[in-house]
Short mmCIF file of C-alpha atoms in Angstrom, two decimals:
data_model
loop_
_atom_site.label_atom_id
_atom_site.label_comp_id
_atom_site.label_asym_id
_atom_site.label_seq_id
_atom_site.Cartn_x
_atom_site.Cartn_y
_atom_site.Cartn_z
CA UNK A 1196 20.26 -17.20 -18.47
CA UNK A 1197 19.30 -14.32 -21.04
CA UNK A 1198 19.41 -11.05 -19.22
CA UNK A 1199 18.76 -7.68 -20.97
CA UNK A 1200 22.28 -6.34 -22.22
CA UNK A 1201 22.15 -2.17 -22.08
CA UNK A 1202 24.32 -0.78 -24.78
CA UNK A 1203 25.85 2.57 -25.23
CA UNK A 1204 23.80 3.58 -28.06
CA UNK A 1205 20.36 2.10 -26.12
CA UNK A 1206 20.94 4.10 -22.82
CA UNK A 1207 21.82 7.45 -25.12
CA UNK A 1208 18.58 6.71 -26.72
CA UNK A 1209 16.72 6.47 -23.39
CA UNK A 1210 18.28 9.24 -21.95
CA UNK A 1211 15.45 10.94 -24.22
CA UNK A 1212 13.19 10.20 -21.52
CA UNK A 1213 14.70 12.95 -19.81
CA UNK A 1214 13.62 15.52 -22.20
CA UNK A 1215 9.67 14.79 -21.67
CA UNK A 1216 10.12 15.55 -18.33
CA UNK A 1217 11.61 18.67 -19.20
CA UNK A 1218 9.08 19.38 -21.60
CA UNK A 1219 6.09 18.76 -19.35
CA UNK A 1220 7.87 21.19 -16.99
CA UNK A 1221 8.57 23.96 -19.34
CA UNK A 1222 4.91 23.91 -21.14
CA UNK A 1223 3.10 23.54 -17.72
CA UNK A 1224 5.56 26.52 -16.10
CA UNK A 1225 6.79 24.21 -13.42
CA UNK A 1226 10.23 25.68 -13.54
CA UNK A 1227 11.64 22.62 -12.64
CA UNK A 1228 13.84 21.96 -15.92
CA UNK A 1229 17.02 23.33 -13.71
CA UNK A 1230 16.59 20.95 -11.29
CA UNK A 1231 15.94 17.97 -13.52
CA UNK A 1232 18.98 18.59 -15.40
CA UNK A 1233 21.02 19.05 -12.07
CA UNK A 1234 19.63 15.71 -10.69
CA UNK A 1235 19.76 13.56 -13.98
CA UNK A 1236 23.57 14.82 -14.54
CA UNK A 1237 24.14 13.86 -11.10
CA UNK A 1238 22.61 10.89 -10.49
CA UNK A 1239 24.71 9.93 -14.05
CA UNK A 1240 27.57 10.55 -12.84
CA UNK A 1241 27.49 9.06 -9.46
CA UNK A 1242 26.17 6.11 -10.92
CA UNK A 1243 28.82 5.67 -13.38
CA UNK A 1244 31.05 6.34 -10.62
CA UNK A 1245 29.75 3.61 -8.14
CA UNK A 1246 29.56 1.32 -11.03
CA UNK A 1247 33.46 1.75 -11.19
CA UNK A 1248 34.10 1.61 -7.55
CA UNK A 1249 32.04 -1.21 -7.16
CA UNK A 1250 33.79 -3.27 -9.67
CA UNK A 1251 37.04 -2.29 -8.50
CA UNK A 1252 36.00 -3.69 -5.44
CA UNK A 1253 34.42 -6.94 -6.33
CA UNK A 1254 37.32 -7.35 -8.20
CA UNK A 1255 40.12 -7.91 -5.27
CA UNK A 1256 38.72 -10.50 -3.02
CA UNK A 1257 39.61 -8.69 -0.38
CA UNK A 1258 37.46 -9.25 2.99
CA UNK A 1259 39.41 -6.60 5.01
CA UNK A 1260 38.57 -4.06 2.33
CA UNK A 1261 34.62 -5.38 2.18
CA UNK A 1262 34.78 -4.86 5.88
CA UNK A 1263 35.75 -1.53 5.79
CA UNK A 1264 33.16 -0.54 3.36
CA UNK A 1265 30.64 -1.97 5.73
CA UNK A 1266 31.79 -0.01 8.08
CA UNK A 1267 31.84 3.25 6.49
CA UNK A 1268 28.26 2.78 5.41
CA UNK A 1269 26.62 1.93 8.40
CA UNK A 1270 28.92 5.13 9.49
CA UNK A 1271 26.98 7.40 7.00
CA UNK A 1272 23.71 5.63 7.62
CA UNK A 1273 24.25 6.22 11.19
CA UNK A 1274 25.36 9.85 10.61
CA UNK A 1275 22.22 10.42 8.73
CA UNK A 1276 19.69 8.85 10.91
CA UNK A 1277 21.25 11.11 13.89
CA UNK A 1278 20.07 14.01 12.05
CA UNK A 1279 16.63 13.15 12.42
CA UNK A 1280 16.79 13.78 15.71
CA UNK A 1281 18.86 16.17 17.23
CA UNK A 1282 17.34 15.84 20.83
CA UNK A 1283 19.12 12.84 20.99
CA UNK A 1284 22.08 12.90 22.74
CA UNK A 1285 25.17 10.69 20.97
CA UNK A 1286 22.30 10.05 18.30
CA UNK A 1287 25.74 9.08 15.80
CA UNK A 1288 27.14 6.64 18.00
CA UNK A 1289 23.49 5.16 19.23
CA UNK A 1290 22.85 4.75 15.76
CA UNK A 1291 26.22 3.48 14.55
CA UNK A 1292 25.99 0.71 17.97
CA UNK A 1293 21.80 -0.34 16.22
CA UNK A 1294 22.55 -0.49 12.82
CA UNK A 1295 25.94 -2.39 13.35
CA UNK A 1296 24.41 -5.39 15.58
CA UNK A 1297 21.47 -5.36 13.74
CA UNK A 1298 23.00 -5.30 10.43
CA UNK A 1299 25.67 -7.73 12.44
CA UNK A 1300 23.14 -9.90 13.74
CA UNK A 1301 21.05 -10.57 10.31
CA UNK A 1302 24.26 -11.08 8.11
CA UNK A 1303 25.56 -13.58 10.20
CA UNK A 1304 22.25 -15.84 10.28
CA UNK A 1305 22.54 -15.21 6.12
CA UNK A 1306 26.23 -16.47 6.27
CA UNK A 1307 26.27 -19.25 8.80
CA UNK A 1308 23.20 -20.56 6.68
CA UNK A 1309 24.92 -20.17 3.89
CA UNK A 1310 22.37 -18.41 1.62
CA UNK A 1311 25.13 -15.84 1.20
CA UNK A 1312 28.90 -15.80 0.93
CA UNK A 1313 31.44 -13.00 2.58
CA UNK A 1314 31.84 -11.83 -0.99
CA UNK A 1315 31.94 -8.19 -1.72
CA UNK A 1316 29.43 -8.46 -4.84
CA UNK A 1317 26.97 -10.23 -2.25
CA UNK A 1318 27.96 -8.59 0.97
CA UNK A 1319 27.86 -4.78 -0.25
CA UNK A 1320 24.40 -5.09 -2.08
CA UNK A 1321 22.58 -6.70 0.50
CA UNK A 1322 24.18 -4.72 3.53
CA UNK A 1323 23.47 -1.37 1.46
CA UNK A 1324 19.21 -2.65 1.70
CA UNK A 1325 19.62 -3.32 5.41
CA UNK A 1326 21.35 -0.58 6.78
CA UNK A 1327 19.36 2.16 4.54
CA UNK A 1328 16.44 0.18 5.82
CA UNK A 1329 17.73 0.64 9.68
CA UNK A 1330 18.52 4.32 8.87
CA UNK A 1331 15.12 4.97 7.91
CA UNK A 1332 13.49 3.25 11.10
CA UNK A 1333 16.11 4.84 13.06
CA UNK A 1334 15.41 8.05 12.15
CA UNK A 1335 11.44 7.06 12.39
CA UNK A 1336 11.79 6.24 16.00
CA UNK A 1337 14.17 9.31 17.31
CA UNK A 1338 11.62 11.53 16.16
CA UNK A 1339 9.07 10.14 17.42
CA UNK A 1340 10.67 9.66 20.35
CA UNK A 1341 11.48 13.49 20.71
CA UNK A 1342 7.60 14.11 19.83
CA UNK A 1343 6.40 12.00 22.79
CA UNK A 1344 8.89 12.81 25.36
CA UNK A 1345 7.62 16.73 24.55
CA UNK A 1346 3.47 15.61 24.52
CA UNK A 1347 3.44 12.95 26.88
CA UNK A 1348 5.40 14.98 29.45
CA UNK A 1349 3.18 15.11 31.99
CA UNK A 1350 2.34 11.29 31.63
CA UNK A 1351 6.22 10.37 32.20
CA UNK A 1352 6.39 12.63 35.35
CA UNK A 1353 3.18 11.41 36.48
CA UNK A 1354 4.78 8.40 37.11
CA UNK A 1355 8.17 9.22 38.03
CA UNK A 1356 5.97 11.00 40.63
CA UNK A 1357 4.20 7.31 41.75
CA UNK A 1358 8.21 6.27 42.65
CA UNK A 1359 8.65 4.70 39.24
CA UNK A 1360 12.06 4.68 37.79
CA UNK A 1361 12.84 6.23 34.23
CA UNK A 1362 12.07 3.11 32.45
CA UNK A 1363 8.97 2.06 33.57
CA UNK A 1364 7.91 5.51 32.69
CA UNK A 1365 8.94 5.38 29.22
CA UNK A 1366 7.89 2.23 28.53
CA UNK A 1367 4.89 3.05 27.12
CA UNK A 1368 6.75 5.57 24.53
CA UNK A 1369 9.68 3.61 23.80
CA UNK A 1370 6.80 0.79 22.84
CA UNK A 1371 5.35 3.83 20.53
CA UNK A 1372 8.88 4.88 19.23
CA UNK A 1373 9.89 1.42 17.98
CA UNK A 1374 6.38 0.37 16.55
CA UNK A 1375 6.83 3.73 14.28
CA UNK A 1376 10.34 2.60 13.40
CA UNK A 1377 9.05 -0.95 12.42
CA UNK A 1378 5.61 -0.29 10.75
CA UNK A 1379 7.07 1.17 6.97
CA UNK A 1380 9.13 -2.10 6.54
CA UNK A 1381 6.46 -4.05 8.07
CA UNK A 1382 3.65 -2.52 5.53
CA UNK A 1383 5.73 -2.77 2.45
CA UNK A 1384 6.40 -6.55 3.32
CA UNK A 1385 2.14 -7.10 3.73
CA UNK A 1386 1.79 -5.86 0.52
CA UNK A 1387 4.96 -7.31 -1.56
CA UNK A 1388 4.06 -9.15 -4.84
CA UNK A 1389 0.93 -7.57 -4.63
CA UNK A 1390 1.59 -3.60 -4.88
CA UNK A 1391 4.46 -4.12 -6.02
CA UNK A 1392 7.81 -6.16 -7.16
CA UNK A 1393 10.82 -4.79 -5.37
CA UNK A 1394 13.75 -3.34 -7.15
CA UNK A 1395 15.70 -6.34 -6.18
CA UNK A 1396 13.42 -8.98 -7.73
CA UNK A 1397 12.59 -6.29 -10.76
CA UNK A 1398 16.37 -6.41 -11.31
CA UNK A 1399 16.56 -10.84 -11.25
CA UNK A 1400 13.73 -10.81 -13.48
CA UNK A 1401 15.44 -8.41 -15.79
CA UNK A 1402 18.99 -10.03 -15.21
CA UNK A 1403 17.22 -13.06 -16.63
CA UNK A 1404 16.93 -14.84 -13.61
CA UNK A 1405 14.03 -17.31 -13.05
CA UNK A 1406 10.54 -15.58 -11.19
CA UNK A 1407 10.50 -18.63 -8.80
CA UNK A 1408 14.60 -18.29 -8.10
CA UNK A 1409 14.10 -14.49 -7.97
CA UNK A 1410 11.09 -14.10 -4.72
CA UNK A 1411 13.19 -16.72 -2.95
CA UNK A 1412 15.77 -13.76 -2.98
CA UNK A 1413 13.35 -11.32 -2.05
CA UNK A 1414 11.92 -13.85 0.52
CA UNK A 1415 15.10 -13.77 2.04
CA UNK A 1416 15.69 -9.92 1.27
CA UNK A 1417 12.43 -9.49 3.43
CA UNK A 1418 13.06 -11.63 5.95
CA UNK A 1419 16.20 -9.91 6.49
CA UNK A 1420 14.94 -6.31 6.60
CA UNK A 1421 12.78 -7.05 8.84
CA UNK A 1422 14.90 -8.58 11.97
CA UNK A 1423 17.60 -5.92 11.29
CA UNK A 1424 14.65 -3.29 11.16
CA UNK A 1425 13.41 -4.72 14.74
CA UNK A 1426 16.55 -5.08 16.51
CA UNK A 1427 18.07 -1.78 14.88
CA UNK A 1428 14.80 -0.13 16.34
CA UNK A 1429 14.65 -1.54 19.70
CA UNK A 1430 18.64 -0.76 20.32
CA UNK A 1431 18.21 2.91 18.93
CA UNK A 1432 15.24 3.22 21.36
CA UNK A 1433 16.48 1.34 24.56
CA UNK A 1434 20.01 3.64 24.33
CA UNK A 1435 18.60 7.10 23.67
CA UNK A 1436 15.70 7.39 26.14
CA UNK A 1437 18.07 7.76 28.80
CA UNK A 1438 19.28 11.05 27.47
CA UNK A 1439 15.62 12.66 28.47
CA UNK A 1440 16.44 12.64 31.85
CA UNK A 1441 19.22 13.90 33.85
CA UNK A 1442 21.29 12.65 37.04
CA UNK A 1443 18.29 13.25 39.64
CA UNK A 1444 15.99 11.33 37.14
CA UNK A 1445 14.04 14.72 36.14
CA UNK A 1446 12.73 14.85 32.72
CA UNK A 1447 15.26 17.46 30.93
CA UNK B 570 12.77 18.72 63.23
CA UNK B 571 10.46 19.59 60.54
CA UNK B 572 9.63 17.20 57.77
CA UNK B 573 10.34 19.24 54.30
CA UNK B 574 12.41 22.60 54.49
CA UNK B 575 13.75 25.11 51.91
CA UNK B 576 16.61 27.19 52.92
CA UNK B 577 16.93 30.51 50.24
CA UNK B 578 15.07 28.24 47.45
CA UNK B 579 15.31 29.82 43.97
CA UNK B 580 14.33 28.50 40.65
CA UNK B 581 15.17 29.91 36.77
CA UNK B 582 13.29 28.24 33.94
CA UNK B 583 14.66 29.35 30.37
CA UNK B 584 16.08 32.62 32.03
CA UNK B 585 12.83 33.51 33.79
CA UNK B 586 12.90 33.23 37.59
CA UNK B 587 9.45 31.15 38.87
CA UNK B 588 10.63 31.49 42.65
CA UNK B 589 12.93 33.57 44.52
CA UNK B 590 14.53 32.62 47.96
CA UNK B 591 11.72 30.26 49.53
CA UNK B 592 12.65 29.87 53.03
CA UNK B 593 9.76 28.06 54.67
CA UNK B 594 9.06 24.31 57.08
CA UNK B 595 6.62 22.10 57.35
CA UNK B 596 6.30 19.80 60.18
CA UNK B 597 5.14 16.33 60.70
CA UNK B 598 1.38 16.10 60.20
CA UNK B 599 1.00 19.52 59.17
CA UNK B 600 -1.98 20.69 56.33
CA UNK B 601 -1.41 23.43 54.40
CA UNK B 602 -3.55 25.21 52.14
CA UNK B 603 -1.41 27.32 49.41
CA UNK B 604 -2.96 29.77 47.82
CA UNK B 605 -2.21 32.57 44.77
CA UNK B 606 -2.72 34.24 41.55
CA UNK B 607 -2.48 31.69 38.25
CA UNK B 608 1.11 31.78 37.19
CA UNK B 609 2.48 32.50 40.97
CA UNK B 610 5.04 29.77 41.16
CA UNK B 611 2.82 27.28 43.55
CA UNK B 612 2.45 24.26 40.92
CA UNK B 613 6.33 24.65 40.59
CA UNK B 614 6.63 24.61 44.46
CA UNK B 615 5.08 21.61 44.53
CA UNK B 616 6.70 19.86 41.90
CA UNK B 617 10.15 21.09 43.64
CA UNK B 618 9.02 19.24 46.59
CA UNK B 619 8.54 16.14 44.95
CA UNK B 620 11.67 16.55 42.98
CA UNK B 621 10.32 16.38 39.81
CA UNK B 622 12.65 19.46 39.25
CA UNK B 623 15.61 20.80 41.57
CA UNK B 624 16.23 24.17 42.72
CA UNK B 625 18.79 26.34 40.80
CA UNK B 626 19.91 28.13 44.39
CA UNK B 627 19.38 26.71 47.46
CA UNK B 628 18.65 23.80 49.44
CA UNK B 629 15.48 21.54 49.72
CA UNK B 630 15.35 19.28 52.73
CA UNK B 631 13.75 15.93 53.24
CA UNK B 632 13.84 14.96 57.32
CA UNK B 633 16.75 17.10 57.70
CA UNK B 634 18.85 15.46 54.49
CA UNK B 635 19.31 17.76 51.42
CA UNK B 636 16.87 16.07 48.53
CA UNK B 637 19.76 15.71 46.82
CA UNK B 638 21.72 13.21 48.35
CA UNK B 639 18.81 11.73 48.32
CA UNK B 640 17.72 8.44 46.08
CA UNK B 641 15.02 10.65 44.20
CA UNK B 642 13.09 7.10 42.92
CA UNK B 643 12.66 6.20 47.02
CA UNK B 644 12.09 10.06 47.60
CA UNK B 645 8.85 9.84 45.07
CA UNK B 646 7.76 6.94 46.96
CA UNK B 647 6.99 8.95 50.26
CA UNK B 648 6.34 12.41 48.42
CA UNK B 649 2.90 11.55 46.98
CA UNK B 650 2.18 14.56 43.84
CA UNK B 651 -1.55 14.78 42.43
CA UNK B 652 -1.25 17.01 39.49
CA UNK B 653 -3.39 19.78 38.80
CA UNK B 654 -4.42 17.80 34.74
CA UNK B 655 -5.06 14.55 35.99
CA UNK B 656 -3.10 12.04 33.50
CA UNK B 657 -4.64 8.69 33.22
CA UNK B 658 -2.50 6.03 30.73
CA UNK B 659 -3.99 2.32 29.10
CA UNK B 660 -7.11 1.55 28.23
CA UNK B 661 -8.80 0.89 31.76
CA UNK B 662 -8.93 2.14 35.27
CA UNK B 663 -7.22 -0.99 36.57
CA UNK B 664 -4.36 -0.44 33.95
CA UNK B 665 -3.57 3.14 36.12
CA UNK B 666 -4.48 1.46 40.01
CA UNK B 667 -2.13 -1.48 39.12
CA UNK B 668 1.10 0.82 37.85
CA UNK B 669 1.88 1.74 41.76
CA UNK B 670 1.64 -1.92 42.56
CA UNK B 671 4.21 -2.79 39.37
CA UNK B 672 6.22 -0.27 40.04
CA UNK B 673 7.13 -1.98 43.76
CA UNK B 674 7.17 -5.10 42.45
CA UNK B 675 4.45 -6.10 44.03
CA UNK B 676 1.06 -8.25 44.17
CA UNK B 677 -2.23 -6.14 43.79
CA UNK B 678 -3.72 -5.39 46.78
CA UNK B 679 -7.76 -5.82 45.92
CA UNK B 680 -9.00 -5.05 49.39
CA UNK B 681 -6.92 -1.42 49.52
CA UNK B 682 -8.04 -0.82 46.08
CA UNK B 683 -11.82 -1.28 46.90
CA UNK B 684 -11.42 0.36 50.20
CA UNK B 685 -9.75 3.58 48.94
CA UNK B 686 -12.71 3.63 45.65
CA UNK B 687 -15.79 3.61 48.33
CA UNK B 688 -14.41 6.13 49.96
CA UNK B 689 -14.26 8.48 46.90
CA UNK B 690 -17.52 7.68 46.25
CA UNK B 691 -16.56 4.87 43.07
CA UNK B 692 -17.70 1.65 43.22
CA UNK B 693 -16.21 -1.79 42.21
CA UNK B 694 -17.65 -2.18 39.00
CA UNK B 695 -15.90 1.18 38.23
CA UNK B 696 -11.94 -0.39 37.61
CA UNK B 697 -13.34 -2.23 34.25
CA UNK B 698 -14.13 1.20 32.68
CA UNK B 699 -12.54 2.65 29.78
CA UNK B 700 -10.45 5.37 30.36
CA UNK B 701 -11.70 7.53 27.71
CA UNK B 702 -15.55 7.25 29.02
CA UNK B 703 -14.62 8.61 32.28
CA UNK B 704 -15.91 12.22 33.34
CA UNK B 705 -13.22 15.03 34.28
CA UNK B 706 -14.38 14.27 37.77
CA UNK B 707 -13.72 10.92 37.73
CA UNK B 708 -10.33 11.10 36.16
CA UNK B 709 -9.46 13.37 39.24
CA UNK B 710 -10.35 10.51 41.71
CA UNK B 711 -8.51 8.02 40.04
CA UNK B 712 -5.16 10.27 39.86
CA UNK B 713 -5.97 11.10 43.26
CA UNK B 714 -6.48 7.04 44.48
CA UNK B 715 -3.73 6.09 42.35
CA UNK B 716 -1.42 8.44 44.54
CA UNK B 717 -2.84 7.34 47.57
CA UNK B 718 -2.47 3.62 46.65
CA UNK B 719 0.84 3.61 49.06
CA UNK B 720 -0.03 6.09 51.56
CA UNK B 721 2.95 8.85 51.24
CA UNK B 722 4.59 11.04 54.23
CA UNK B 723 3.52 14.37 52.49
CA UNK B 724 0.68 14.70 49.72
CA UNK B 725 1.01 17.17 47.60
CA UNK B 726 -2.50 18.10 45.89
CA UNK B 727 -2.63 20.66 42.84
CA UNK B 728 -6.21 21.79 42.80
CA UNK B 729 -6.98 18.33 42.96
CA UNK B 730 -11.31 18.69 43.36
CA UNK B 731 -11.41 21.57 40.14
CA UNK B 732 -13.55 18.90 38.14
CA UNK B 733 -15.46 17.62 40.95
CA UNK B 734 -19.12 18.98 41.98
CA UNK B 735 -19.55 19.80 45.75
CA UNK B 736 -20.94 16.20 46.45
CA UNK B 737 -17.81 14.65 45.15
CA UNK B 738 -15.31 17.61 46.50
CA UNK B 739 -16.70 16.79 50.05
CA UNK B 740 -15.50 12.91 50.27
CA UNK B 741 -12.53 14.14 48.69
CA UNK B 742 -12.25 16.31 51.23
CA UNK B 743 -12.99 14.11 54.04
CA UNK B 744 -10.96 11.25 52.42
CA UNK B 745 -7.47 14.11 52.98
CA UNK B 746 -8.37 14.80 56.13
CA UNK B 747 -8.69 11.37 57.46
CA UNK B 748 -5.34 11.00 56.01
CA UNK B 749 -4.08 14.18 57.33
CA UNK B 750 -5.24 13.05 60.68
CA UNK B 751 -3.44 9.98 60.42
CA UNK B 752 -0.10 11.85 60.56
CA UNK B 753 0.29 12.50 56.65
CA UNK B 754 1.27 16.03 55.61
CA UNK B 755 -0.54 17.69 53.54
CA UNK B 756 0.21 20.60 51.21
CA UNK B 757 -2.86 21.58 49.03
CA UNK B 758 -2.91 24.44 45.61
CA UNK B 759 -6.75 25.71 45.75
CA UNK B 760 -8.19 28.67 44.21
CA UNK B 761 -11.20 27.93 45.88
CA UNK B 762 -11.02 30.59 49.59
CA UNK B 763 -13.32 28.45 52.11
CA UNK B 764 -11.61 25.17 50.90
CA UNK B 765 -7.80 27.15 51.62
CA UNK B 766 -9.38 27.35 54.96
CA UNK B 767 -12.27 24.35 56.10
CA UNK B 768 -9.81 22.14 56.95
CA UNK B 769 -6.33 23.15 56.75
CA UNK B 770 -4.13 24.72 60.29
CA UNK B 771 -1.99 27.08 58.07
CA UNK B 772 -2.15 29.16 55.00
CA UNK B 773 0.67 29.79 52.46
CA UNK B 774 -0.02 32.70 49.94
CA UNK B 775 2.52 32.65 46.82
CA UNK B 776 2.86 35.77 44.76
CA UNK B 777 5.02 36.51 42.21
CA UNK B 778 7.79 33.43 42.96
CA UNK B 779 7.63 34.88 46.67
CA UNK B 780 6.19 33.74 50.24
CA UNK B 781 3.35 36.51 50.73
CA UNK B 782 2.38 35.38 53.87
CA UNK B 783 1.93 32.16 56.22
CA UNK B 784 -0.72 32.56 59.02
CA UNK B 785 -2.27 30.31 60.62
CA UNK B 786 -5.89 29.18 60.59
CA UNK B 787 -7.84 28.62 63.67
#
């Protein structure tokens, strides 16, 4: 395989990218050459520093220590998505219960088929796409959750007022709620190939991977994002609808 | 012993009292006509009587039992409320006539269905249509049938026949008190002053959160 090798001097010379987007900014007035310089020295610098991290990690074999990673980023993922909607009561640990069995749930099809192995340099990449994907659809469905528990109030009571429990009277929005969490991932995968080539299968390609060994990674990358986007989803909604209602099942 | 009673109701939304000490009973197979200004507390009454909300001071009771201690699903189930929007859901009539029958797990009942649309004036053809053709008027009746699906002890009605013209707000009419004179309680919001009275034996006037006055109609 002949990837494409990035040297020192090659990335310094690219870095002069940088200064046409601070030149558009300062010729059009945009005021925005601050805040590209912030970002680019930032995003530099974590890089480099996740680069390092990363291949400290891959480097000790150690499944314990993969685990743990796993766990602290469906932690922040979960932390994240939570803000999104602050109606929703233990929205951290909701969201930390979705992403982990759906994350769970789609990495242990990929291992017990064995088109992965529980190897940090596997394991980490792919569980950082599905659990930002969850987070994402997570956060998709708690607000619009909160959005149709406060318009469609009057529906939900209307039927709580026919002698229907709290379920059958969300039904309807918890359908809503999910289908908003799933459509994103759903849409990109209609138009993959064709709008465009994912960063994954951009970065085989460019690795010097073969095309037709590269989309059966993304096949399985989509695949993948998509049952951990649906069950994430359906968990996140099924556990937090509850906390609309109190005791006497009244909408709060 | 009467049927619903509040003892020294109150109720606070957001810091702003809506009512303030109901004490009032209704008996058995009693029809009540509530009246008041807009913004009075009477759709909140009502929606305290279904337990769609609870009191924040006092007590509401069901046959004696505080609401309470009471399984509210089961309560809902013999507390019919028609509210004063109507709030259809799916794409058809039939999709809102079936959701009582889902709800208790059980088999649509065509005949009862049919039955209770003649009698608002709606015939059988009418359960195909789409919900979003349907009239003001006709949403009303279907809210209103929908309710009525499993006859309740006490039917609470929040201006119920606002959308309907005087053809339709008769059979409605006569539809309630055919009900009403089958023992079911009714308690009825109206802004309209000869319906508060046509049919009903007492009138409630609520003013300001408070009871202004019940008399009785002859």
């Amino acid at each position: 395989m002949k990837g494409v090798a990035i040297s020192d001097t090659s990335l310094l010379l690219a870095s002069s990218l940088v200064l046409v987007s601070l030149l558009f900014s300062y010729f059009q007035k945009l005021k925005l050459e601050k805040e590209t310089l912030i970002s680019v020295i930032r995003a530099v610098i974590q890089l480099f520093a996740v680069g390092y991290i990363l291949q400290f990690i891959f480097g000790m074999h150690n499944a314990a220590v993969t685990t743990l990673i796993l766990l602290l980023m469906i932690f922040n993922a979960s932390y994240n998505a939570a803000k999104r909607g602050k109606e929703i009561k233990n929205g951290i640990l909701i969201s930390y219960l979705s992403i982990l069995i759906g994350a769970g749930t789609t990495l242990s099809v990929l291992l017990l088929s064995g088109a992965i192995q529980y190897e940090a340099y596997q394991i980490i990449p792919i569980s950082g796409m599905i659990i930002s994907n969850a987070m994402v659809a997570i956060g998709l469905c708690y607000r619009q959750l909160s959005s149709n528990f406060k318009s469609r109030r009057n529906e939900v009571e209307a039927k709580l007022s026919l002698g229907a429990d709290i379920l059958p009277a969300s039904m309807d929005i918890l359908r809503d709620s999910i289908r908003t969490g799933m459509v994103p991932t759903i849409d990109s995968t209609k138009t993959l190939g064709i709008v465009s080539l994912p960063g994954m299968m951009t970065g085989l390609i460019l690795a010097g991977t073969p095309p037709l060994m590269a989309i059966r990674y993304q096949i399985m990358v989509t695949f993948m994002l998509l049952s951990t986007t649906a069950i994430s989803s359906f968990l996140a909604c099924f556990l937090s609808y509850r906390g609309f209602f109190n005791k006497r099942k009244q909408l709060r | 012993m009467s049927e619903l009673e509040f003892q020294n109701v109150s109720y606070v939304n957001n810091g702003k009292e809506i009512l303030h000490d109901l004490c009032i009973d209704f008996s058995p197979g009693s029809y009540v006509s509530i009246i008041g200004p807009s913004g009075s507390g009477k759709s909140t009454f009502l929606r305290l009587c279904c337990n769609l909300i609870s009191s924040t001071k006092g007590t509401v009771l069901f046959h004696g039992k505080d609401v309470l201690q009471q399984n509210p699903i089961e309560l809902r189930k013999k507390i019919g409320y028609c509210f004063q929007e109507p709030v259809l859901w799916g794409n058809t009539v039939d999709d809102n006539l079936s959701f009582p029958f889902q709800v208790r797990k059980q088999e649509i009942d065509e005949k009862k269905i049919s039955c209770l649309l003649a009698s608002f004036g709606l015939d059988e053809h009418f359960r195909k249509s789409e919900i979003k053709n349907l009239s003001g008027g006709e949403k009303q009746r279907v809210a209103l049938i929908r309710t009525l699906l499993f006859e309740p002890e006490i039917l609470l009605l929040d201006e119920v026949t606002s959308a309907l013209d005087a053809d339709n707000t008769g059979l409605v009419e006569k539809a309630i008190l055919g009900l009403n004179q089958r023992g079911i309680t009714v308690l009825w919001v109206t802004h309209n002053d000869a319906q508060s009275r046509k049919y009903a034996d007492q009138l409630l006037t609520i003013e300001n959160g408070r009871i202004k006055s019940l008399e009785a109609i002859k």
